GROMACS .gro file of C-alpha atoms in nm:
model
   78
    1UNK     CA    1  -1.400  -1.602  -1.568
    2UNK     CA    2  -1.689  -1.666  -1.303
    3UNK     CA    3  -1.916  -1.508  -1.114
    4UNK     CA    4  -2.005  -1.494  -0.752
    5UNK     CA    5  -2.289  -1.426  -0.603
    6UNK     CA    6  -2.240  -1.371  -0.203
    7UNK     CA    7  -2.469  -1.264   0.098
    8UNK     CA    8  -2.359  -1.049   0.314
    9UNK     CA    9  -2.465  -0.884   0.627
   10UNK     CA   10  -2.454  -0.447   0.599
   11UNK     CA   11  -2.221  -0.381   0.818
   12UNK     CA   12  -1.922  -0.650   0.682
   13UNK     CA   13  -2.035  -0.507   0.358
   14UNK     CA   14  -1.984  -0.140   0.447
   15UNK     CA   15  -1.584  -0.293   0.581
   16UNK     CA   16  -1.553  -0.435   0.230
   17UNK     CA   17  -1.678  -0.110   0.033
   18UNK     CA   18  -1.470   0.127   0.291
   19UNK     CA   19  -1.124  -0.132   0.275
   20UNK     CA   20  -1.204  -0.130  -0.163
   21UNK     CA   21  -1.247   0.267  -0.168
   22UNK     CA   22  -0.905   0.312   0.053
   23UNK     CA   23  -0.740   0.140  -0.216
   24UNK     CA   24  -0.928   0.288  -0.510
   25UNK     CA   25  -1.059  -0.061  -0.611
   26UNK     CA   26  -1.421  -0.186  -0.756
   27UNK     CA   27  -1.585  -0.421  -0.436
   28UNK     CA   28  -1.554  -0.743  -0.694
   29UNK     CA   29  -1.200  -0.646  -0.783
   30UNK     CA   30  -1.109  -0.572  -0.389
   31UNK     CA   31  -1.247  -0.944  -0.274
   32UNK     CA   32  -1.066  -1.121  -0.557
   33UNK     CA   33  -0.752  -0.892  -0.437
   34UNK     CA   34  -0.802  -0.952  -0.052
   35UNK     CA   35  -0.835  -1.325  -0.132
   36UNK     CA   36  -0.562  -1.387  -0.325
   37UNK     CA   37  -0.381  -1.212  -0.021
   38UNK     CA   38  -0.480  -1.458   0.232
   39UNK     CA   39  -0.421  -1.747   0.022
   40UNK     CA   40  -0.100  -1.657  -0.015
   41UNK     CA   41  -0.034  -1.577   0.301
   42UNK     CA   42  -0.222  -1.910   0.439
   43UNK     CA   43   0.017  -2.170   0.221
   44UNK     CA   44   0.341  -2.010   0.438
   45UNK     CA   45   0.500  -2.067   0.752
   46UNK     CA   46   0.713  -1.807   0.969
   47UNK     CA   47   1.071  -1.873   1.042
   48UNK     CA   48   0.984  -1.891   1.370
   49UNK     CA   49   0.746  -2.193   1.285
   50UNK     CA   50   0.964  -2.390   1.084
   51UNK     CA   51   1.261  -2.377   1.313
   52UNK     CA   52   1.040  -2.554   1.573
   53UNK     CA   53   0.933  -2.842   1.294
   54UNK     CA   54   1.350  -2.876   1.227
   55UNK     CA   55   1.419  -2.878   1.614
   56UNK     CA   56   1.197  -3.171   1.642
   57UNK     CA   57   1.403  -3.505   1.566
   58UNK     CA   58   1.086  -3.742   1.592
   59UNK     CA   59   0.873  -3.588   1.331
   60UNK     CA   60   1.150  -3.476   1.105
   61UNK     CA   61   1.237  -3.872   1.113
   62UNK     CA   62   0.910  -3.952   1.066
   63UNK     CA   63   0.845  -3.738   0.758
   64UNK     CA   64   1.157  -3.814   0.618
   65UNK     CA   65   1.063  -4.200   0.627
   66UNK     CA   66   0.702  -4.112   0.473
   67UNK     CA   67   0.898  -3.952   0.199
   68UNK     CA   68   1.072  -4.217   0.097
   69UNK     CA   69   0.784  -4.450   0.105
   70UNK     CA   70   0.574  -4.208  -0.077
   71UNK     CA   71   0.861  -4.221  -0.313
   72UNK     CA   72   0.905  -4.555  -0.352
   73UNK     CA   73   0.518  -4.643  -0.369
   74UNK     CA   74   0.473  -4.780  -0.031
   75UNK     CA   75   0.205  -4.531   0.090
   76UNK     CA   76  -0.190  -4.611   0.113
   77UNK     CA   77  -0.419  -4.235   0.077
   78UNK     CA   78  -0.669  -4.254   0.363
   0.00000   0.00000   0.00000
């Protein structure tokens, strides 16, 4: 386990110690909580979103041909 120390202006922390006593959570336990929810909300798409990467033909041809490359090898890490 780590610890953080963090600056904060008053009034974000007052938001932060108001959103952690709605839930009946400690601050340190509240940013480690509302963290893990936006990094697991970050790492997804919407439907909506990946629709629009399937409708395109060009890039799903493209990635498909950078997968096989990257599968066979053939792929340089710029």
């Amino acid at each position: 386990m780590k610890t953080i120390t963090m600056r904060v202006d008053d009034s974000i922390y007052q938001m932060i110690k108001t959103a952690a006593d709605g839930q009946r959570r400690n601050i340190s336990n509240f940013i480690e909580y509302a963290t893990l929810q936006y990094l697991a909300s970050s790492q997804y798409i919407s439907d909506v979103e990946m629709n629009e990467i399937l409708e395109d033909e060009e890039l799903v041809k493209n990635l498909e041909i950078g997968l096989k490359e990257m599968e066979n090898g053939e792929y340089t890490i710029v």
